[in-house]
Amino acid sequence: MKDESKFDFKKIVSENWIEPPKRERKRNYSESDYFKQTMRQNGPTKPREPRIPRMPQLHDFQFFNTQRLSELYEKEVRYLLLKNQMKDTIGDGDEPEDLGDPLTAEEQEEKNQLLEEGFSTWTRRDFNTFIRACEKYGRNDINSIASEMEGKTEEEVERYAKVFRARYKELNDYDRIIKNIERGEARISRKDEIMKAIGKKLDRYKNPWLELKIQYGQNKGKLYNEECDRFMLCMVHKLGYGNWEELKAAFRTSPLFRFDWFVKSRTTQELARRCDTLIRLVERENQEFDERERQARKEKKLAKNLTPSKRGTPRPPADSPPSTSKKRKQLLADDYGSSARRRK
């Protein structure tokens, strides 16, 4: 009886269940759509006004003719603005005022040509890379500069370099840029002088790796021996000045210094300082050698001018009569002898 008195809630719910309606998703609110609809309802749309051209952003390192381009853009923008204003304010019986002249075909062609002459594709990053490459290689080494530039051909870099040489004063901080480049070129020139001095020193020996001698004077030092200095100068002449990592590797791999732990443990800065000391000694020795050669050539030339040449002194013939001066001397001697005899 108890089971019959209970209600079956599941059955009652399933029979009386009403499914709720599906949820409708609302579209996001858009201001542009709202104003478009309101403008369409209020009245007919106005015809679109002609687009006012905008002056492109011109950087100083792009080397545009900024002055002329500004004049052309101002003329074009002034004409279009006045034309649009007159359309809104002029009546049926009013006479239009003077709007000026629009750009002619020649001026439009000139504007396009001026935009093409500039370097619009060069960014600030490209310019900074170009300046660093000029400091590293010098302004005349176009091939090396182009190798540092990404996305630029050698022709583009050469064209930019020509314009840069001619118009670098148009840059805002050209003083600082030129000083840095000249400082880098001075380092390159000094490097060339060092290589020439070392080469001149090595040319005086048949086998410099074994025969080279350095005139130390008071700067020999106690840490480096002559064999180490000789190897260092020869390797610098081979590898180039400034390649200290390669020089350090050469010392470590050379069998001559297999057990020389002092040299093998030197840093690149210490090797560079020792190399600079040796270069100063070599340059002083080259100066003394040139001075001795100059003095020797001077003495040789002076001795050559003092010694008479054999062709310049003609010999008198054997049967030639005595000269008039000799005859005069003989007559004077005879007169002096005869007068002395008369006195006696």
mmCIF file of C-alpha atoms in Angstrom:
data_model
loop_
_atom_site.group_PDB
_atom_site.id
_atom_site.type_symbol
_atom_site.label_atom_id
_atom_site.label_comp_id
_atom_site.label_asym_id
_atom_site.label_seq_id
_atom_site.Cartn_x
_atom_site.Cartn_y
_atom_site.Cartn_z
ATOM 1 C CA MET A 1 0.000 0.000 0.000
ATOM 2 C CA LYS A 2 2.885 2.317 0.724
ATOM 3 C CA ASP A 3 4.375 1.878 -2.734
ATOM 4 C CA GLU A 4 1.054 2.653 -4.447
ATOM 5 C CA SER A 5 0.656 5.873 -2.450
ATOM 6 C CA LYS A 6 4.010 7.350 -3.663
ATOM 7 C CA PHE A 7 4.082 9.717 -6.624
ATOM 8 C CA ASP A 8 6.333 9.082 -9.652
ATOM 9 C CA PHE A 9 7.943 12.516 -9.969
ATOM 10 C CA LYS A 10 10.057 11.573 -13.011
ATOM 11 C CA LYS A 11 6.983 10.558 -14.927
ATOM 12 C CA ILE A 12 5.111 13.680 -13.945
ATOM 13 C CA VAL A 13 8.030 15.955 -14.949
ATOM 14 C CA SER A 14 8.572 14.226 -18.283
ATOM 15 C CA GLU A 15 4.931 14.515 -19.176
ATOM 16 C CA ASN A 16 4.622 18.172 -18.229
ATOM 17 C CA TRP A 17 8.109 19.399 -19.455
ATOM 18 C CA ILE A 18 8.111 22.442 -21.694
ATOM 19 C CA GLU A 19 11.409 23.010 -23.535
ATOM 20 C CA PRO A 20 12.720 26.613 -23.172
ATOM 21 C CA PRO A 21 13.353 28.642 -26.348
ATOM 22 C CA LYS A 22 16.871 28.795 -27.820
ATOM 23 C CA ARG A 23 19.041 31.718 -26.837
ATOM 24 C CA GLU A 24 19.524 34.342 -29.506
ATOM 25 C CA ARG A 25 22.991 35.909 -29.558
ATOM 26 C CA LYS A 26 23.014 39.643 -30.031
ATOM 27 C CA ARG A 27 25.491 41.256 -32.413
ATOM 28 C CA ASN A 28 28.209 43.455 -30.954
ATOM 29 C CA TYR A 29 27.482 47.135 -30.925
ATOM 30 C CA SER A 30 29.249 48.986 -33.733
ATOM 31 C CA GLU A 31 29.380 52.772 -33.817
ATOM 32 C CA SER A 32 30.276 52.904 -37.488
ATOM 33 C CA ASP A 33 27.256 50.784 -38.457
ATOM 34 C CA TYR A 34 24.977 52.886 -36.280
ATOM 35 C CA PHE A 35 26.095 56.194 -37.801
ATOM 36 C CA LYS A 36 25.927 54.741 -41.301
ATOM 37 C CA GLN A 37 22.329 53.786 -40.779
ATOM 38 C CA THR A 38 21.401 57.146 -39.248
ATOM 39 C CA MET A 39 23.094 59.070 -42.039
ATOM 40 C CA ARG A 40 21.247 57.045 -44.641
ATOM 41 C CA GLN A 41 17.940 57.715 -42.950
ATOM 42 C CA ASN A 42 18.524 61.453 -42.532
ATOM 43 C CA GLY A 43 19.274 62.267 -46.147
ATOM 44 C CA PRO A 44 21.154 61.415 -49.315
ATOM 45 C CA THR A 45 24.898 60.957 -49.054
ATOM 46 C CA LYS A 46 27.127 63.713 -50.363
ATOM 47 C CA PRO A 47 29.601 62.991 -53.114
ATOM 48 C CA ARG A 48 33.049 62.176 -51.830
ATOM 49 C CA GLU A 49 35.475 65.058 -51.826
ATOM 50 C CA PRO A 50 38.787 64.681 -53.622
ATOM 51 C CA ARG A 51 41.502 63.253 -51.437
ATOM 52 C CA ILE A 52 43.991 65.788 -50.133
ATOM 53 C CA PRO A 53 47.523 64.488 -50.804
ATOM 54 C CA ARG A 54 49.705 64.111 -47.741
ATOM 55 C CA MET A 55 53.351 65.003 -47.626
ATOM 56 C CA PRO A 56 55.352 61.812 -47.032
ATOM 57 C CA GLN A 57 57.682 61.698 -44.057
ATOM 58 C CA LEU A 58 61.100 62.734 -45.358
ATOM 59 C CA HIS A 59 64.157 61.982 -43.198
ATOM 60 C CA ASP A 60 67.398 63.861 -43.545
ATOM 61 C CA PHE A 61 69.424 60.705 -44.282
ATOM 62 C CA GLN A 62 67.160 59.920 -47.273
ATOM 63 C CA PHE A 63 68.470 63.015 -49.079
ATOM 64 C CA PHE A 64 65.261 64.278 -50.678
ATOM 65 C CA ASN A 65 64.966 67.761 -52.141
ATOM 66 C CA THR A 66 62.768 68.767 -49.241
ATOM 67 C CA GLN A 67 62.449 72.418 -50.147
ATOM 68 C CA ARG A 68 61.180 71.881 -53.679
ATOM 69 C CA LEU A 69 58.865 69.031 -52.679
ATOM 70 C CA SER A 70 57.332 71.189 -49.941
ATOM 71 C CA GLU A 71 56.634 73.947 -52.451
ATOM 72 C CA LEU A 72 54.904 71.562 -54.853
ATOM 73 C CA TYR A 73 52.817 69.920 -52.132
ATOM 74 C CA GLU A 74 51.770 73.260 -50.647
ATOM 75 C CA LYS A 75 50.635 74.480 -54.043
ATOM 76 C CA GLU A 76 48.637 71.334 -54.711
ATOM 77 C CA VAL A 77 47.028 71.239 -51.249
ATOM 78 C CA ARG A 78 46.155 74.959 -51.310
ATOM 79 C CA TYR A 79 44.351 74.623 -54.625
ATOM 80 C CA LEU A 80 42.319 71.580 -53.500
ATOM 81 C CA LEU A 81 41.341 73.097 -50.145
ATOM 82 C CA LEU A 82 40.192 76.380 -51.687
ATOM 83 C CA LYS A 83 38.280 74.501 -54.347
ATOM 84 C CA ASN A 84 36.393 72.435 -51.754
ATOM 85 C CA GLN A 85 35.628 75.490 -49.649
ATOM 86 C CA MET A 86 34.266 77.417 -52.626
ATOM 87 C CA LYS A 87 31.939 74.531 -53.506
ATOM 88 C CA ASP A 88 30.299 74.765 -50.088
ATOM 89 C CA THR A 89 30.019 78.568 -49.884
ATOM 90 C CA ILE A 90 29.381 79.714 -53.460
ATOM 91 C CA GLY A 91 25.822 80.431 -54.567
ATOM 92 C CA ASP A 92 24.113 80.215 -57.932
ATOM 93 C CA GLY A 93 24.764 83.822 -58.918
ATOM 94 C CA ASP A 94 28.117 84.281 -57.190
ATOM 95 C CA GLU A 95 31.262 84.446 -59.204
ATOM 96 C CA PRO A 96 34.083 82.121 -58.103
ATOM 97 C CA GLU A 97 37.162 83.719 -56.662
ATOM 98 C CA ASP A 98 40.679 83.081 -57.890
ATOM 99 C CA LEU A 99 41.677 79.608 -56.683
ATOM 100 C CA GLY A 100 45.191 79.656 -58.038
ATOM 101 C CA ASP A 101 46.627 77.209 -60.499
ATOM 102 C CA PRO A 102 46.800 73.452 -59.984
ATOM 103 C CA LEU A 103 49.977 71.493 -60.622
ATOM 104 C CA THR A 104 50.862 71.373 -64.273
ATOM 105 C CA ALA A 105 51.958 68.198 -66.000
ATOM 106 C CA GLU A 106 55.588 69.308 -65.817
ATOM 107 C CA GLU A 107 55.313 70.016 -62.083
ATOM 108 C CA GLN A 108 53.624 66.679 -61.436
ATOM 109 C CA GLU A 109 56.406 64.915 -63.349
ATOM 110 C CA GLU A 110 58.993 66.898 -61.405
ATOM 111 C CA LYS A 111 57.390 65.861 -58.101
ATOM 112 C CA ASN A 112 57.448 62.184 -59.068
ATOM 113 C CA GLN A 113 61.057 62.464 -60.198
ATOM 114 C CA LEU A 114 62.112 64.110 -56.926
ATOM 115 C CA LEU A 115 60.433 61.333 -54.968
ATOM 116 C CA GLU A 116 62.332 58.753 -57.005
ATOM 117 C CA GLU A 117 65.682 60.514 -56.570
ATOM 118 C CA GLY A 118 65.515 60.221 -52.791
ATOM 119 C CA PHE A 119 66.238 57.026 -50.886
ATOM 120 C CA SER A 120 62.759 56.228 -49.604
ATOM 121 C CA THR A 121 63.627 52.554 -48.991
ATOM 122 C CA TRP A 122 66.514 53.407 -46.655
ATOM 123 C CA THR A 123 65.561 53.200 -42.993
ATOM 124 C CA ARG A 124 67.307 54.528 -39.929
ATOM 125 C CA ARG A 125 68.758 51.080 -39.334
ATOM 126 C CA ASP A 126 70.236 50.992 -42.848
ATOM 127 C CA PHE A 127 71.769 54.415 -42.331
ATOM 128 C CA ASN A 128 73.380 53.448 -39.000
ATOM 129 C CA THR A 129 74.763 50.263 -40.573
ATOM 130 C CA PHE A 130 76.216 52.305 -43.437
ATOM 131 C CA ILE A 131 77.911 54.727 -41.024
ATOM 132 C CA ARG A 132 79.438 51.903 -38.945
ATOM 133 C CA ALA A 133 80.717 50.221 -42.120
ATOM 134 C CA CYS A 134 82.328 53.506 -43.226
ATOM 135 C CA GLU A 135 84.074 53.761 -39.861
ATOM 136 C CA LYS A 136 85.278 50.171 -40.158
ATOM 137 C CA TYR A 137 86.391 50.052 -43.806
ATOM 138 C CA GLY A 138 86.596 53.692 -44.937
ATOM 139 C CA ARG A 139 84.314 55.571 -47.312
ATOM 140 C CA ASN A 140 86.098 54.344 -50.458
ATOM 141 C CA ASP A 141 85.779 50.581 -49.833
ATOM 142 C CA ILE A 142 82.328 50.116 -51.360
ATOM 143 C CA ASN A 143 82.597 46.324 -51.620
ATOM 144 C CA SER A 144 83.232 45.873 -47.902
ATOM 145 C CA ILE A 145 80.501 48.368 -46.991
ATOM 146 C CA ALA A 146 77.989 46.550 -49.214
ATOM 147 C CA SER A 147 78.865 43.256 -47.521
ATOM 148 C CA GLU A 148 77.685 44.727 -44.198
ATOM 149 C CA MET A 149 74.354 45.964 -45.629
ATOM 150 C CA GLU A 150 71.367 43.611 -45.597
ATOM 151 C CA GLY A 151 68.957 43.839 -48.488
ATOM 152 C CA LYS A 152 71.055 46.369 -50.436
ATOM 153 C CA THR A 153 72.946 45.701 -53.636
ATOM 154 C CA GLU A 154 76.398 47.063 -54.331
ATOM 155 C CA GLU A 155 74.980 49.482 -56.930
ATOM 156 C CA GLU A 156 72.521 50.913 -54.402
ATOM 157 C CA VAL A 157 75.256 51.337 -51.792
ATOM 158 C CA GLU A 158 77.563 53.000 -54.334
ATOM 159 C CA ARG A 159 74.830 55.440 -55.380
ATOM 160 C CA TYR A 160 74.057 56.267 -51.763
ATOM 161 C CA ALA A 161 77.759 56.718 -50.966
ATOM 162 C CA LYS A 162 78.160 59.259 -53.787
ATOM 163 C CA VAL A 163 75.189 61.291 -52.570
ATOM 164 C CA PHE A 164 76.427 61.032 -48.974
ATOM 165 C CA ARG A 165 79.847 62.479 -49.894
ATOM 166 C CA ALA A 166 78.235 65.401 -51.706
ATOM 167 C CA ARG A 167 75.381 66.218 -49.289
ATOM 168 C CA TYR A 168 76.473 64.987 -45.854
ATOM 169 C CA LYS A 169 76.170 68.535 -44.463
ATOM 170 C CA GLU A 170 72.391 68.262 -44.764
ATOM 171 C CA LEU A 171 72.353 65.804 -41.850
ATOM 172 C CA ASN A 172 71.413 67.132 -38.440
ATOM 173 C CA ASP A 173 74.520 65.896 -36.575
ATOM 174 C CA TYR A 174 76.924 65.636 -39.483
ATOM 175 C CA ASP A 175 79.860 66.920 -37.377
ATOM 176 C CA ARG A 176 79.738 63.926 -35.064
ATOM 177 C CA ILE A 177 79.196 61.473 -37.930
ATOM 178 C CA ILE A 178 82.110 62.781 -40.003
ATOM 179 C CA LYS A 179 84.433 62.850 -36.990
ATOM 180 C CA ASN A 180 83.688 59.205 -36.231
ATOM 181 C CA ILE A 181 84.278 58.223 -39.864
ATOM 182 C CA GLU A 182 87.546 60.177 -40.032
ATOM 183 C CA ARG A 183 88.667 58.583 -36.778
ATOM 184 C CA GLY A 184 88.023 55.152 -38.262
ATOM 185 C CA GLU A 185 89.852 56.047 -41.477
ATOM 186 C CA ALA A 186 92.817 57.258 -39.396
ATOM 187 C CA ARG A 187 92.956 53.836 -37.729
ATOM 188 C CA ILE A 188 92.926 52.184 -41.153
ATOM 189 C CA SER A 189 95.738 54.472 -42.359
ATOM 190 C CA ARG A 190 97.754 53.738 -39.228
ATOM 191 C CA LYS A 191 97.254 50.008 -39.785
ATOM 192 C CA ASP A 192 98.590 50.330 -43.336
ATOM 193 C CA GLU A 193 101.641 52.230 -42.052
ATOM 194 C CA ILE A 194 102.336 49.494 -39.510
ATOM 195 C CA MET A 195 102.117 46.756 -42.136
ATOM 196 C CA LYS A 196 104.475 48.673 -44.437
ATOM 197 C CA ALA A 197 106.975 49.210 -41.607
ATOM 198 C CA ILE A 198 106.984 45.508 -40.698
ATOM 199 C CA GLY A 199 107.297 44.521 -44.350
ATOM 200 C CA LYS A 200 110.227 46.899 -44.821
ATOM 201 C CA LYS A 201 111.940 45.364 -41.790
ATOM 202 C CA LEU A 202 111.398 41.794 -42.994
ATOM 203 C CA ASP A 203 112.617 42.578 -46.520
ATOM 204 C CA ARG A 204 116.132 43.189 -45.186
ATOM 205 C CA TYR A 205 116.461 39.492 -44.269
ATOM 206 C CA LYS A 206 116.592 36.446 -46.457
ATOM 207 C CA ASN A 207 114.767 34.278 -43.906
ATOM 208 C CA PRO A 208 113.199 36.579 -41.284
ATOM 209 C CA TRP A 209 111.653 33.669 -39.356
ATOM 210 C CA LEU A 210 115.205 32.685 -38.317
ATOM 211 C CA GLU A 211 117.436 35.705 -38.973
ATOM 212 C CA LEU A 212 115.366 38.696 -37.896
ATOM 213 C CA LYS A 213 116.973 40.786 -35.166
ATOM 214 C CA ILE A 214 115.429 43.640 -33.216
ATOM 215 C CA GLN A 215 117.344 46.588 -31.816
ATOM 216 C CA TYR A 216 115.836 46.672 -28.347
ATOM 217 C CA GLY A 217 117.984 49.273 -26.686
ATOM 218 C CA GLN A 218 116.515 49.758 -23.207
ATOM 219 C CA ASN A 219 113.102 48.233 -24.059
ATOM 220 C CA LYS A 220 113.898 44.526 -24.299
ATOM 221 C CA GLY A 221 112.127 43.473 -21.123
ATOM 222 C CA LYS A 222 112.555 40.243 -19.180
ATOM 223 C CA LEU A 223 109.339 38.351 -19.983
ATOM 224 C CA TYR A 224 109.489 37.938 -23.773
ATOM 225 C CA ASN A 225 112.543 36.468 -25.491
ATOM 226 C CA GLU A 226 113.875 37.282 -28.945
ATOM 227 C CA GLU A 227 112.448 34.123 -30.520
ATOM 228 C CA CYS A 228 108.966 35.034 -29.324
ATOM 229 C CA ASP A 229 109.259 38.619 -30.640
ATOM 230 C CA ARG A 230 110.554 37.386 -33.997
ATOM 231 C CA PHE A 231 107.640 34.964 -34.334
ATOM 232 C CA MET A 232 105.187 37.681 -33.327
ATOM 233 C CA LEU A 233 106.356 40.165 -35.965
ATOM 234 C CA CYS A 234 106.363 37.556 -38.714
ATOM 235 C CA MET A 235 102.881 36.335 -37.799
ATOM 236 C CA VAL A 236 101.497 39.884 -37.647
ATOM 237 C CA HIS A 237 102.876 40.482 -41.139
ATOM 238 C CA LYS A 238 101.171 37.283 -42.263
ATOM 239 C CA LEU A 239 97.812 37.613 -40.457
ATOM 240 C CA GLY A 240 97.468 41.396 -40.423
ATOM 241 C CA TYR A 241 97.558 43.924 -37.620
ATOM 242 C CA GLY A 242 94.648 43.661 -35.208
ATOM 243 C CA ASN A 243 93.872 39.943 -35.602
ATOM 244 C CA TRP A 244 94.872 39.140 -32.041
ATOM 245 C CA GLU A 245 92.724 36.026 -31.687
ATOM 246 C CA GLU A 246 94.466 34.452 -34.680
ATOM 247 C CA LEU A 247 97.852 35.467 -33.252
ATOM 248 C CA LYS A 248 97.022 33.851 -29.912
ATOM 249 C CA ALA A 249 95.939 30.653 -31.690
ATOM 250 C CA ALA A 250 99.199 30.657 -33.691
ATOM 251 C CA PHE A 251 101.248 30.796 -30.484
ATOM 252 C CA ARG A 252 99.263 27.927 -28.977
ATOM 253 C CA THR A 253 99.557 25.663 -32.028
ATOM 254 C CA SER A 254 103.196 26.396 -32.886
ATOM 255 C CA PRO A 255 105.647 23.619 -31.893
ATOM 256 C CA LEU A 256 108.274 26.254 -31.059
ATOM 257 C CA PHE A 257 106.326 27.272 -27.955
ATOM 258 C CA ARG A 258 105.028 23.882 -26.942
ATOM 259 C CA PHE A 259 106.419 24.207 -23.413
ATOM 260 C CA ASP A 260 106.465 28.003 -23.151
ATOM 261 C CA TRP A 261 103.513 28.362 -20.789
ATOM 262 C CA PHE A 262 104.086 32.078 -20.308
ATOM 263 C CA VAL A 263 103.469 32.913 -23.969
ATOM 264 C CA LYS A 264 100.631 30.407 -24.351
ATOM 265 C CA SER A 265 98.814 31.888 -21.364
ATOM 266 C CA ARG A 266 98.932 35.532 -22.573
ATOM 267 C CA THR A 267 95.667 37.270 -23.373
ATOM 268 C CA THR A 268 94.942 39.098 -26.602
ATOM 269 C CA GLN A 269 95.334 42.491 -24.867
ATOM 270 C CA GLU A 270 98.802 41.548 -23.588
ATOM 271 C CA LEU A 271 99.878 40.308 -27.016
ATOM 272 C CA ALA A 272 98.582 43.541 -28.575
ATOM 273 C CA ARG A 273 100.573 45.688 -26.128
ATOM 274 C CA ARG A 274 103.760 43.705 -26.795
ATOM 275 C CA CYS A 275 103.204 43.960 -30.527
ATOM 276 C CA ASP A 276 102.791 47.744 -30.284
ATOM 277 C CA THR A 277 106.100 47.967 -28.395
ATOM 278 C CA LEU A 278 107.873 45.955 -31.098
ATOM 279 C CA ILE A 279 106.321 48.082 -33.838
ATOM 280 C CA ARG A 280 107.657 51.270 -32.240
ATOM 281 C CA LEU A 281 111.129 49.712 -32.147
ATOM 282 C CA VAL A 282 110.853 48.665 -35.798
ATOM 283 C CA GLU A 283 109.703 52.131 -36.893
ATOM 284 C CA ARG A 284 112.591 53.781 -35.057
ATOM 285 C CA GLU A 285 115.039 51.325 -36.634
ATOM 286 C CA ASN A 286 113.580 52.014 -40.089
ATOM 287 C CA GLN A 287 114.005 55.752 -39.558
ATOM 288 C CA GLU A 288 117.665 55.294 -38.576
ATOM 289 C CA PHE A 289 118.218 53.011 -41.565
ATOM 290 C CA ASP A 290 116.674 55.548 -43.943
ATOM 291 C CA GLU A 291 118.757 58.334 -42.438
ATOM 292 C CA ARG A 292 121.970 56.352 -42.913
ATOM 293 C CA GLU A 293 121.059 55.576 -46.503
ATOM 294 C CA ARG A 294 120.233 59.224 -47.156
ATOM 295 C CA GLN A 295 123.537 60.346 -45.659
ATOM 296 C CA ALA A 296 125.454 57.742 -47.682
ATOM 297 C CA ARG A 297 123.831 58.880 -50.925
ATOM 298 C CA LYS A 298 124.590 62.493 -50.066
ATOM 299 C CA GLU A 299 128.265 61.763 -49.376
ATOM 300 C CA LYS A 300 128.557 59.702 -52.530
ATOM 301 C CA LYS A 301 127.066 62.474 -54.611
ATOM 302 C CA LEU A 302 129.350 65.059 -53.000
ATOM 303 C CA ALA A 303 132.456 62.928 -53.619
ATOM 304 C CA LYS A 304 131.415 62.435 -57.215
ATOM 305 C CA ASN A 305 131.135 66.193 -57.747
ATOM 306 C CA LEU A 306 134.564 66.910 -56.139
ATOM 307 C CA THR A 307 136.629 64.382 -58.138
ATOM 308 C CA PRO A 308 137.439 65.753 -61.640
ATOM 309 C CA SER A 309 136.562 63.579 -64.533
ATOM 310 C CA LYS A 310 139.298 62.274 -66.827
ATOM 311 C CA ARG A 311 137.577 63.580 -69.908
ATOM 312 C CA GLY A 312 137.305 67.112 -68.538
ATOM 313 C CA THR A 313 141.118 67.798 -68.321
ATOM 314 C CA PRO A 314 142.690 67.808 -71.821
ATOM 315 C CA ARG A 315 146.352 67.014 -72.001
ATOM 316 C CA PRO A 316 148.603 69.335 -74.048
ATOM 317 C CA PRO A 317 150.387 67.671 -76.958
ATOM 318 C CA ALA A 318 154.055 66.747 -76.527
ATOM 319 C CA ASP A 319 155.381 68.998 -79.331
ATOM 320 C CA SER A 320 153.194 71.969 -78.527
ATOM 321 C CA PRO A 321 155.021 75.274 -77.895
ATOM 322 C CA PRO A 322 155.091 76.643 -74.375
ATOM 323 C CA SER A 323 152.329 78.908 -73.440
ATOM 324 C CA THR A 324 152.696 82.698 -73.317
ATOM 325 C CA SER A 325 152.615 82.752 -69.551
ATOM 326 C CA LYS A 326 155.603 80.411 -69.371
ATOM 327 C CA LYS A 327 157.554 82.563 -71.880
ATOM 328 C CA ARG A 328 156.827 85.667 -69.856
ATOM 329 C CA LYS A 329 158.078 84.036 -66.667
ATOM 330 C CA GLN A 330 161.296 82.922 -68.423
ATOM 331 C CA LEU A 331 161.978 86.427 -69.748
ATOM 332 C CA LEU A 332 161.445 87.952 -66.303
ATOM 333 C CA ALA A 333 163.896 85.461 -64.801
ATOM 334 C CA ASP A 334 166.512 86.266 -67.412
ATOM 335 C CA ASP A 335 166.113 90.018 -66.840
ATOM 336 C CA TYR A 336 166.417 89.541 -63.090
ATOM 337 C CA GLY A 337 169.623 87.510 -63.544
ATOM 338 C CA SER A 338 171.249 90.029 -65.891
ATOM 339 C CA SER A 339 170.453 92.970 -63.578
ATOM 340 C CA ALA A 340 172.012 91.141 -60.671
ATOM 341 C CA ARG A 341 175.236 90.566 -62.602
ATOM 342 C CA ARG A 342 175.450 94.242 -63.460
ATOM 343 C CA ARG A 343 175.212 95.251 -59.805
ATOM 344 C CA LYS A 344 178.130 93.008 -58.994
#
